[in-house]
Structures are given as structure tokens and as C-alpha cells.
Amino acid sequence: MVSSRPTFNNAYYLFCALFLLPAVCYCHDSFTRSRATYYGSPDCYGTPTGACGYGEYGRDVNDGYVTGVSKLYRNGAGCGACYQVKCTKPQCTEDGVNVVVTDYGEGDRTDFILSQRAYGEMSKPDKAQELFAYGVVDVEFRRVPCQYSGDNLLLKVNEHSKQPGYLAIILLYVAGQNDITAVEFWEEDRQQWTPMRRAYGAVFDLANPPSGDINVRFLVSGTNGVNWVHPNDGIPSDWEAGATYDTQIQLY
């Protein structure tokens, strides 16, 4: 799963990964106090236009229990992170709801702007309307591992990609308590790994991608430390915008 061919030779990536690691472990064992509100959508699910760049995945991943965040966004590195959020009103359950970060958003001193589906899940039976009436509620939250039973880590080619001059990718179903902090592709003619740019959110892009199959690796910062993860299969030479490719691996 972890590449053995290249070495970790970029001190900048090491600095960034070590800088972000405390945020990955943030609130793992204890809860932090904050505030949460919700946003409207026709079906109470998420939005396909979130700042993470997930598209339709950002609408219904985790059955629509999703959230926008402010400081937890971390310039896009926080996209895909999972949190347990529970409110403190009498109408609230003890366990709250587990949500996936799919967007950026700032509210009234809130860390979380939940989908209506997620916000309502924090309430006791028949108490949802009372909870919605508050608009903004005090909450406690902590980071928890993402769980995607039966789903491997998927690599999706962003819809704005176009052969042969521009390639953008995004990683879906990142399980466990992990962040993808960098993506690199292998340049065969130069015999080296070259960084892709974080365009926005969780989207990494590359102008003038190499012809042929594209070999990629991901820098993962999480509970197992900082490691390069190298799928056996890369992006095929005939890649298409919107296509999704199975990496045949998963992170835990």
C-alpha cells in the first residue's frame, strides 16, 4: 500500500504534514464546545456545489449527514473528515450525529453548518421541529474515524478536466481518521515524483499531464503517522472527465 520505490525527499511536505497532524488528532478522545446551525436544501441532503469540490458525492455521502465547517476546513485539508456532533438542548440525543465535511461555511460563531438531515438527527424523536426553531444551538464535537463499509478509496477525475491539457482529481471515501495532504505524479522521463497543485478544497490539478497511464501517490497524515500511499493502479491513459477509478486500497 505504501510505495517503496521513491523516498520522502521533500522537506516542505514534511513540514506541512507535521503542522497538520495535530489537527488530525484534534478532539479524538474529548469533546470541544462550539455552536452549530443548518442550511436549507430541497431534499435536506447536502449540496453538490460545496467548497471541497466533491460534486454529487458531497450531497449524499454518509446518507446526506454532511456539514460545512469554518476553521476545521484547514484550506481544504479538512475536507472528508468525520466528526461526532451533539447538541446540548433538552431536545437533543446523547449521541448526536456523525457528519462528513463537504463544504466551507461561516455562521454565527459556529464551527458547523449542518445539512438539515444532519441537524435533525441530533434531536430526540418528535423534537426535530423544536430543535430547528432555535436556528443555532450549542454543541460538543470530536473527530471520529470515517467508516465506509465495502467502499475502497476512489479516485475521481474532476468534471473540468480535459484531454490532453488539464487534469484535476479528487479522492473519495477516505476512511479512518486521515487527511490527504499532498498528491504527486510520476514523471518517467525525469525519473521523479512531481507535486500536483491543490486547486481548491480537496481538488488537486495538473496542467499538461503526461501521456500514457499516470502513476500517482498520496501523502496521508493520520493515526498511523505520515506516509506515502501508492496504489498499484494509476489513472489510465484514456481517462475521461467525470470518470471514477478504484484504487483497490482503503485507509484505516
PDB file of C-alpha atoms in Angstrom:
ATOM      1  CA  MET A   1       0.000   0.000   0.000  1.00  0.00           C
ATOM      2  CA  VAL A   2       2.882   2.360   0.767  1.00  0.00           C
ATOM      3  CA  SER A   3       5.300   2.995  -2.065  1.00  0.00           C
ATOM      4  CA  SER A   4       8.809   1.617  -1.619  1.00  0.00           C
ATOM      5  CA  ARG A   5      10.342   2.941  -4.835  1.00  0.00           C
ATOM      6  CA  PRO A   6      10.709   6.664  -4.115  1.00  0.00           C
ATOM      7  CA  THR A   7      11.897   8.261  -0.920  1.00  0.00           C
ATOM      8  CA  PHE A   8      10.289  11.094   1.025  1.00  0.00           C
ATOM      9  CA  ASN A   9      12.509  13.823  -0.351  1.00  0.00           C
ATOM     10  CA  ASN A  10      10.526  17.000   0.031  1.00  0.00           C
ATOM     11  CA  ALA A  11      11.081  18.844   3.306  1.00  0.00           C
ATOM     12  CA  TYR A  12       8.221  21.219   2.545  1.00  0.00           C
ATOM     13  CA  TYR A  13       5.708  18.350   2.530  1.00  0.00           C
ATOM     14  CA  LEU A  14       7.156  17.030   5.773  1.00  0.00           C
ATOM     15  CA  PHE A  15       6.733  20.426   7.416  1.00  0.00           C
ATOM     16  CA  CYS A  16       3.124  20.736   6.190  1.00  0.00           C
ATOM     17  CA  ALA A  17       2.236  17.207   7.262  1.00  0.00           C
ATOM     18  CA  LEU A  18       3.681  17.665  10.735  1.00  0.00           C
ATOM     19  CA  PHE A  19       1.942  21.024  11.005  1.00  0.00           C
ATOM     20  CA  LEU A  20      -1.421  19.486  10.116  1.00  0.00           C
ATOM     21  CA  LEU A  21      -1.032  16.326  12.218  1.00  0.00           C
ATOM     22  CA  PRO A  22      -2.227  17.918  15.487  1.00  0.00           C
ATOM     23  CA  ALA A  23      -5.401  18.978  13.681  1.00  0.00           C
ATOM     24  CA  VAL A  24      -5.934  15.390  12.551  1.00  0.00           C
ATOM     25  CA  CYS A  25      -5.828  14.213  16.162  1.00  0.00           C
ATOM     26  CA  TYR A  26      -7.884  17.181  17.374  1.00  0.00           C
ATOM     27  CA  CYS A  27     -10.684  16.130  19.708  1.00  0.00           C
ATOM     28  CA  HIS A  28     -10.033  12.415  19.214  1.00  0.00           C
ATOM     29  CA  ASP A  29     -10.798  11.500  22.846  1.00  0.00           C
ATOM     30  CA  SER A  30     -12.569  14.527  24.297  1.00  0.00           C
ATOM     31  CA  PHE A  31     -15.306  16.842  23.119  1.00  0.00           C
ATOM     32  CA  THR A  32     -14.867  20.524  22.313  1.00  0.00           C
ATOM     33  CA  ARG A  33     -17.625  23.066  22.790  1.00  0.00           C
ATOM     34  CA  SER A  34     -18.876  25.083  19.840  1.00  0.00           C
ATOM     35  CA  ARG A  35     -22.054  26.084  18.016  1.00  0.00           C
ATOM     36  CA  ALA A  36     -23.904  24.689  15.011  1.00  0.00           C
ATOM     37  CA  THR A  37     -26.615  25.791  12.637  1.00  0.00           C
ATOM     38  CA  TYR A  38     -28.045  24.350   9.407  1.00  0.00           C
ATOM     39  CA  TYR A  39     -28.569  25.303   5.774  1.00  0.00           C
ATOM     40  CA  GLY A  40     -31.573  24.738   3.568  1.00  0.00           C
ATOM     41  CA  SER A  41     -31.764  22.343   0.641  1.00  0.00           C
ATOM     42  CA  PRO A  42     -34.804  20.998  -1.234  1.00  0.00           C
ATOM     43  CA  ASP A  43     -34.318  17.423  -0.027  1.00  0.00           C
ATOM     44  CA  CYS A  44     -32.493  18.128   3.291  1.00  0.00           C
ATOM     45  CA  TYR A  45     -29.312  16.499   1.946  1.00  0.00           C
ATOM     46  CA  GLY A  46     -26.015  18.226   1.182  1.00  0.00           C
ATOM     47  CA  THR A  47     -25.084  20.406  -1.780  1.00  0.00           C
ATOM     48  CA  PRO A  48     -23.245  19.355  -4.970  1.00  0.00           C
ATOM     49  CA  THR A  49     -21.580  22.783  -5.159  1.00  0.00           C
ATOM     50  CA  GLY A  50     -19.627  22.670  -1.880  1.00  0.00           C
ATOM     51  CA  ALA A  51     -16.198  24.246  -1.473  1.00  0.00           C
ATOM     52  CA  CYS A  52     -14.493  20.849  -1.213  1.00  0.00           C
ATOM     53  CA  GLY A  53     -15.279  20.148  -4.876  1.00  0.00           C
ATOM     54  CA  TYR A  54     -16.967  16.805  -4.254  1.00  0.00           C
ATOM     55  CA  GLY A  55     -19.907  17.395  -6.580  1.00  0.00           C
ATOM     56  CA  GLU A  56     -22.790  14.960  -6.196  1.00  0.00           C
ATOM     57  CA  TYR A  57     -20.745  12.931  -3.698  1.00  0.00           C
ATOM     58  CA  GLY A  58     -20.905  15.935  -1.370  1.00  0.00           C
ATOM     59  CA  ARG A  59     -24.679  15.831  -1.483  1.00  0.00           C
ATOM     60  CA  ASP A  60     -25.395  12.263  -0.432  1.00  0.00           C
ATOM     61  CA  VAL A  61     -22.218  10.757   1.041  1.00  0.00           C
ATOM     62  CA  ASN A  62     -22.882   9.332   4.515  1.00  0.00           C
ATOM     63  CA  ASP A  63     -26.579   9.306   3.583  1.00  0.00           C
ATOM     64  CA  GLY A  64     -26.586  13.100   3.487  1.00  0.00           C
ATOM     65  CA  TYR A  65     -25.271  13.591   7.019  1.00  0.00           C
ATOM     66  CA  VAL A  66     -22.776  16.247   5.957  1.00  0.00           C
ATOM     67  CA  THR A  67     -21.559  19.644   7.112  1.00  0.00           C
ATOM     68  CA  GLY A  68     -19.794  22.818   6.159  1.00  0.00           C
ATOM     69  CA  VAL A  69     -17.102  23.974   8.576  1.00  0.00           C
ATOM     70  CA  SER A  70     -15.076  27.140   9.156  1.00  0.00           C
ATOM     71  CA  LYS A  71     -11.715  26.774  10.902  1.00  0.00           C
ATOM     72  CA  LEU A  72     -11.869  22.975  10.614  1.00  0.00           C
ATOM     73  CA  TYR A  73     -11.741  23.401   6.815  1.00  0.00           C
ATOM     74  CA  ARG A  74      -7.971  23.975   7.023  1.00  0.00           C
ATOM     75  CA  ASN A  75      -7.585  25.293   3.466  1.00  0.00           C
ATOM     76  CA  GLY A  76      -9.185  22.141   2.134  1.00  0.00           C
ATOM     77  CA  ALA A  77      -7.132  19.595   4.095  1.00  0.00           C
ATOM     78  CA  GLY A  78     -10.153  19.120   6.388  1.00  0.00           C
ATOM     79  CA  CYS A  79     -12.421  18.022   3.533  1.00  0.00           C
ATOM     80  CA  GLY A  80     -13.694  14.491   4.093  1.00  0.00           C
ATOM     81  CA  ALA A  81     -13.020  14.490   7.847  1.00  0.00           C
ATOM     82  CA  CYS A  82     -15.713  12.983  10.072  1.00  0.00           C
ATOM     83  CA  TYR A  83     -16.991  14.466  13.336  1.00  0.00           C
ATOM     84  CA  GLN A  84     -19.421  13.456  16.021  1.00  0.00           C
ATOM     85  CA  VAL A  85     -21.564  16.489  16.820  1.00  0.00           C
ATOM     86  CA  LYS A  86     -24.118  16.563  19.621  1.00  0.00           C
ATOM     87  CA  CYS A  87     -26.209  19.481  20.828  1.00  0.00           C
ATOM     88  CA  THR A  88     -26.876  20.341  24.455  1.00  0.00           C
ATOM     89  CA  LYS A  89     -30.559  21.363  24.395  1.00  0.00           C
ATOM     90  CA  PRO A  90     -33.201  19.231  26.184  1.00  0.00           C
ATOM     91  CA  GLN A  91     -34.431  18.125  22.751  1.00  0.00           C
ATOM     92  CA  CYS A  92     -31.055  16.561  21.881  1.00  0.00           C
ATOM     93  CA  THR A  93     -29.957  12.939  21.978  1.00  0.00           C
ATOM     94  CA  GLU A  94     -26.883  11.804  23.875  1.00  0.00           C
ATOM     95  CA  ASP A  95     -25.030  10.549  20.780  1.00  0.00           C
ATOM     96  CA  GLY A  96     -25.844  13.312  18.301  1.00  0.00           C
ATOM     97  CA  VAL A  97     -24.843  12.680  14.693  1.00  0.00           C
ATOM     98  CA  ASN A  98     -21.703  11.708  12.759  1.00  0.00           C
ATOM     99  CA  VAL A  99     -21.096  14.001   9.793  1.00  0.00           C
ATOM    100  CA  VAL A 100     -18.649  14.313   6.892  1.00  0.00           C
ATOM    101  CA  VAL A 101     -17.067  17.658   5.967  1.00  0.00           C
ATOM    102  CA  THR A 102     -18.009  18.519   2.388  1.00  0.00           C
ATOM    103  CA  ASP A 103     -18.111  22.316   2.384  1.00  0.00           C
ATOM    104  CA  TYR A 104     -16.869  25.559   3.896  1.00  0.00           C
ATOM    105  CA  GLY A 105     -19.196  27.914   5.714  1.00  0.00           C
ATOM    106  CA  GLU A 106     -19.267  30.521   8.470  1.00  0.00           C
ATOM    107  CA  GLY A 107     -22.274  31.207  10.664  1.00  0.00           C
ATOM    108  CA  ASP A 108     -22.991  32.987  13.939  1.00  0.00           C
ATOM    109  CA  ARG A 109     -19.845  31.894  15.814  1.00  0.00           C
ATOM    110  CA  THR A 110     -20.396  28.356  14.531  1.00  0.00           C
ATOM    111  CA  ASP A 111     -17.924  25.637  13.645  1.00  0.00           C
ATOM    112  CA  PHE A 112     -20.594  23.594  11.863  1.00  0.00           C
ATOM    113  CA  ILE A 113     -23.275  24.394   9.293  1.00  0.00           C
ATOM    114  CA  LEU A 114     -25.072  21.074   9.056  1.00  0.00           C
ATOM    115  CA  SER A 115     -27.376  19.763   6.376  1.00  0.00           C
ATOM    116  CA  GLN A 116     -30.967  19.781   7.575  1.00  0.00           C
ATOM    117  CA  ARG A 117     -30.842  15.998   7.604  1.00  0.00           C
ATOM    118  CA  ALA A 118     -27.850  16.021   9.968  1.00  0.00           C
ATOM    119  CA  TYR A 119     -29.198  18.811  12.164  1.00  0.00           C
ATOM    120  CA  GLY A 120     -32.494  16.980  12.674  1.00  0.00           C
ATOM    121  CA  GLU A 121     -30.669  13.747  13.502  1.00  0.00           C
ATOM    122  CA  MET A 122     -29.360  15.359  16.705  1.00  0.00           C
ATOM    123  CA  SER A 123     -32.903  15.578  18.103  1.00  0.00           C
ATOM    124  CA  LYS A 124     -34.948  13.159  20.129  1.00  0.00           C
ATOM    125  CA  PRO A 125     -37.999  11.579  18.454  1.00  0.00           C
ATOM    126  CA  ASP A 126     -40.700  14.146  17.668  1.00  0.00           C
ATOM    127  CA  LYS A 127     -38.439  17.005  18.829  1.00  0.00           C
ATOM    128  CA  ALA A 128     -36.876  17.962  15.491  1.00  0.00           C
ATOM    129  CA  GLN A 129     -39.103  20.968  14.844  1.00  0.00           C
ATOM    130  CA  GLU A 130     -38.332  22.362  18.288  1.00  0.00           C
ATOM    131  CA  LEU A 131     -34.630  21.988  17.577  1.00  0.00           C
ATOM    132  CA  PHE A 132     -34.920  23.672  14.169  1.00  0.00           C
ATOM    133  CA  ALA A 133     -36.731  26.559  15.819  1.00  0.00           C
ATOM    134  CA  TYR A 134     -33.581  27.504  17.735  1.00  0.00           C
ATOM    135  CA  GLY A 135     -31.699  28.133  14.485  1.00  0.00           C
ATOM    136  CA  VAL A 136     -28.317  27.964  16.231  1.00  0.00           C
ATOM    137  CA  VAL A 137     -27.508  25.607  19.110  1.00  0.00           C
ATOM    138  CA  ASP A 138     -24.574  24.961  21.408  1.00  0.00           C
ATOM    139  CA  VAL A 139     -22.833  21.694  20.586  1.00  0.00           C
ATOM    140  CA  GLU A 140     -19.952  19.480  21.586  1.00  0.00           C
ATOM    141  CA  PHE A 141     -17.861  17.778  18.915  1.00  0.00           C
ATOM    142  CA  ARG A 142     -14.900  15.498  18.380  1.00  0.00           C
ATOM    143  CA  ARG A 143     -13.218  13.985  15.361  1.00  0.00           C
ATOM    144  CA  VAL A 144     -14.043  10.342  14.708  1.00  0.00           C
ATOM    145  CA  PRO A 145     -12.905   7.812  12.077  1.00  0.00           C
ATOM    146  CA  CYS A 146     -14.852   7.751   8.825  1.00  0.00           C
ATOM    147  CA  GLN A 147     -16.353   4.346   8.056  1.00  0.00           C
ATOM    148  CA  TYR A 148     -17.265   3.232   4.539  1.00  0.00           C
ATOM    149  CA  SER A 149     -18.183  -0.428   4.633  1.00  0.00           C
ATOM    150  CA  GLY A 150     -17.381  -2.124   1.348  1.00  0.00           C
ATOM    151  CA  ASP A 151     -16.027   1.019  -0.349  1.00  0.00           C
ATOM    152  CA  ASN A 152     -12.427   1.352  -1.469  1.00  0.00           C
ATOM    153  CA  LEU A 153     -10.629   4.663  -1.834  1.00  0.00           C
ATOM    154  CA  LEU A 154     -11.810   6.051  -5.170  1.00  0.00           C
ATOM    155  CA  LEU A 155     -10.028   8.474  -7.473  1.00  0.00           C
ATOM    156  CA  LYS A 156     -12.373  10.676  -9.484  1.00  0.00           C
ATOM    157  CA  VAL A 157     -11.401  12.815 -12.446  1.00  0.00           C
ATOM    158  CA  ASN A 158     -12.956  16.236 -11.903  1.00  0.00           C
ATOM    159  CA  GLU A 159     -15.573  17.287 -14.462  1.00  0.00           C
ATOM    160  CA  HIS A 160     -13.492  20.302 -15.521  1.00  0.00           C
ATOM    161  CA  SER A 161     -10.641  18.073 -16.714  1.00  0.00           C
ATOM    162  CA  LYS A 162      -9.981  17.944 -20.449  1.00  0.00           C
ATOM    163  CA  GLN A 163      -7.696  15.746 -22.516  1.00  0.00           C
ATOM    164  CA  PRO A 164      -4.858  16.370 -23.106  1.00  0.00           C
ATOM    165  CA  GLY A 165      -4.113  19.713 -21.468  1.00  0.00           C
ATOM    166  CA  TYR A 166      -5.658  19.677 -17.998  1.00  0.00           C
ATOM    167  CA  LEU A 167      -6.243  17.032 -15.323  1.00  0.00           C
ATOM    168  CA  ALA A 168      -7.862  17.525 -11.909  1.00  0.00           C
ATOM    169  CA  ILE A 169      -8.581  14.715  -9.456  1.00  0.00           C
ATOM    170  CA  ILE A 170     -10.303  14.234  -6.143  1.00  0.00           C
ATOM    171  CA  LEU A 171     -10.197  11.330  -3.675  1.00  0.00           C
ATOM    172  CA  LEU A 172     -13.447   9.882  -2.357  1.00  0.00           C
ATOM    173  CA  TYR A 173     -14.243   7.576   0.580  1.00  0.00           C
ATOM    174  CA  VAL A 174     -11.140   8.369   2.624  1.00  0.00           C
ATOM    175  CA  ALA A 175     -11.791   6.103   5.624  1.00  0.00           C
ATOM    176  CA  GLY A 176     -10.331   6.218   9.107  1.00  0.00           C
ATOM    177  CA  GLN A 177      -9.047   9.412  10.681  1.00  0.00           C
ATOM    178  CA  ASN A 178      -6.856  10.505   7.795  1.00  0.00           C
ATOM    179  CA  ASP A 179      -6.144  13.615   5.727  1.00  0.00           C
ATOM    180  CA  ILE A 180      -4.771  13.662   2.178  1.00  0.00           C
ATOM    181  CA  THR A 181      -2.234  16.480   2.420  1.00  0.00           C
ATOM    182  CA  ALA A 182      -0.497  16.139  -0.961  1.00  0.00           C
ATOM    183  CA  VAL A 183      -0.679  14.293  -4.284  1.00  0.00           C
ATOM    184  CA  GLU A 184       2.221  13.589  -6.649  1.00  0.00           C
ATOM    185  CA  PHE A 185       2.540  12.003 -10.103  1.00  0.00           C
ATOM    186  CA  TRP A 186       5.469  10.064 -11.529  1.00  0.00           C
ATOM    187  CA  GLU A 187       7.437  11.646 -14.391  1.00  0.00           C
ATOM    188  CA  GLU A 188       9.001   8.741 -16.222  1.00  0.00           C
ATOM    189  CA  ASP A 189      11.326  10.833 -18.408  1.00  0.00           C
ATOM    190  CA  ARG A 190      12.749  12.651 -15.369  1.00  0.00           C
ATOM    191  CA  GLN A 191      12.521   9.651 -13.024  1.00  0.00           C
ATOM    192  CA  GLN A 192      10.982  11.680 -10.214  1.00  0.00           C
ATOM    193  CA  TRP A 193       7.759  12.395  -8.362  1.00  0.00           C
ATOM    194  CA  THR A 194       6.273  15.830  -9.073  1.00  0.00           C
ATOM    195  CA  PRO A 195       3.650  17.611  -6.928  1.00  0.00           C
ATOM    196  CA  MET A 196       0.150  18.299  -8.139  1.00  0.00           C
ATOM    197  CA  ARG A 197      -1.358  21.617  -7.067  1.00  0.00           C
ATOM    198  CA  ARG A 198      -4.177  21.792  -4.528  1.00  0.00           C
ATOM    199  CA  ALA A 199      -6.510  23.837  -6.717  1.00  0.00           C
ATOM    200  CA  TYR A 200      -9.221  24.245  -4.065  1.00  0.00           C
ATOM    201  CA  GLY A 201     -10.832  22.148  -1.370  1.00  0.00           C
ATOM    202  CA  ALA A 202      -9.926  18.510  -1.990  1.00  0.00           C
ATOM    203  CA  VAL A 203      -9.205  19.007  -5.716  1.00  0.00           C
ATOM    204  CA  PHE A 204      -5.635  18.540  -6.992  1.00  0.00           C
ATOM    205  CA  ASP A 205      -4.779  19.517 -10.555  1.00  0.00           C
ATOM    206  CA  LEU A 206      -2.082  19.443 -13.186  1.00  0.00           C
ATOM    207  CA  ALA A 207      -1.570  21.331 -16.441  1.00  0.00           C
ATOM    208  CA  ASN A 208      -0.220  19.325 -19.388  1.00  0.00           C
ATOM    209  CA  PRO A 209      -0.372  15.870 -17.744  1.00  0.00           C
ATOM    210  CA  PRO A 210       1.941  13.191 -19.132  1.00  0.00           C
ATOM    211  CA  SER A 211       0.679  10.916 -21.882  1.00  0.00           C
ATOM    212  CA  GLY A 212       0.054   7.278 -21.120  1.00  0.00           C
ATOM    213  CA  ASP A 213      -1.023   5.866 -17.793  1.00  0.00           C
ATOM    214  CA  ILE A 214      -0.461   8.288 -14.902  1.00  0.00           C
ATOM    215  CA  ASN A 215       1.077   6.886 -11.748  1.00  0.00           C
ATOM    216  CA  VAL A 216       0.071   8.804  -8.596  1.00  0.00           C
ATOM    217  CA  ARG A 217       0.696   8.634  -4.865  1.00  0.00           C
ATOM    218  CA  PHE A 218      -0.965  10.349  -1.879  1.00  0.00           C
ATOM    219  CA  LEU A 219       0.574  11.782   1.268  1.00  0.00           C
ATOM    220  CA  VAL A 220      -1.623  10.610   4.136  1.00  0.00           C
ATOM    221  CA  SER A 221      -1.475  12.180   7.576  1.00  0.00           C
ATOM    222  CA  GLY A 222      -3.424  10.314  10.232  1.00  0.00           C
ATOM    223  CA  THR A 223      -3.457   7.912  13.134  1.00  0.00           C
ATOM    224  CA  ASN A 224      -0.634   5.862  11.570  1.00  0.00           C
ATOM    225  CA  GLY A 225       1.619   8.883  11.159  1.00  0.00           C
ATOM    226  CA  VAL A 226       2.628  10.402   7.832  1.00  0.00           C
ATOM    227  CA  ASN A 227       3.016   8.020   4.892  1.00  0.00           C
ATOM    228  CA  TRP A 228       3.031   7.999   1.119  1.00  0.00           C
ATOM    229  CA  VAL A 229       0.310   5.679  -0.162  1.00  0.00           C
ATOM    230  CA  HIS A 230       0.870   4.311  -3.653  1.00  0.00           C
ATOM    231  CA  PRO A 231      -1.991   2.463  -5.408  1.00  0.00           C
ATOM    232  CA  ASN A 232      -0.986  -0.356  -7.716  1.00  0.00           C
ATOM    233  CA  ASP A 233      -3.205   1.041 -10.471  1.00  0.00           C
ATOM    234  CA  GLY A 234      -2.991   4.669 -11.529  1.00  0.00           C
ATOM    235  CA  ILE A 235      -5.035   6.761 -13.937  1.00  0.00           C
ATOM    236  CA  PRO A 236      -5.413   5.093 -17.357  1.00  0.00           C
ATOM    237  CA  SER A 237      -4.215   6.897 -20.473  1.00  0.00           C
ATOM    238  CA  ASP A 238      -7.772   7.147 -21.812  1.00  0.00           C
ATOM    239  CA  TRP A 239      -9.106   8.903 -18.698  1.00  0.00           C
ATOM    240  CA  GLU A 240     -12.265  10.934 -19.074  1.00  0.00           C
ATOM    241  CA  ALA A 241     -13.745  13.856 -17.159  1.00  0.00           C
ATOM    242  CA  GLY A 242     -16.148  12.590 -14.513  1.00  0.00           C
ATOM    243  CA  ALA A 243     -14.784   9.032 -14.550  1.00  0.00           C
ATOM    244  CA  THR A 244     -14.083   7.256 -11.244  1.00  0.00           C
ATOM    245  CA  TYR A 245     -11.287   4.722 -10.746  1.00  0.00           C
ATOM    246  CA  ASP A 246     -10.957   2.211  -7.912  1.00  0.00           C
ATOM    247  CA  THR A 247      -7.549   2.361  -6.202  1.00  0.00           C
ATOM    248  CA  GLN A 248      -8.123  -1.149  -4.778  1.00  0.00           C
ATOM    249  CA  ILE A 249      -6.974   0.107  -1.364  1.00  0.00           C
ATOM    250  CA  GLN A 250      -8.519   1.711   1.705  1.00  0.00           C
ATOM    251  CA  LEU A 251      -7.144   3.726   4.598  1.00  0.00           C
ATOM    252  CA  TYR A 252      -7.883   2.859   8.215  1.00  0.00           C
TER     253      TYR A 252
END
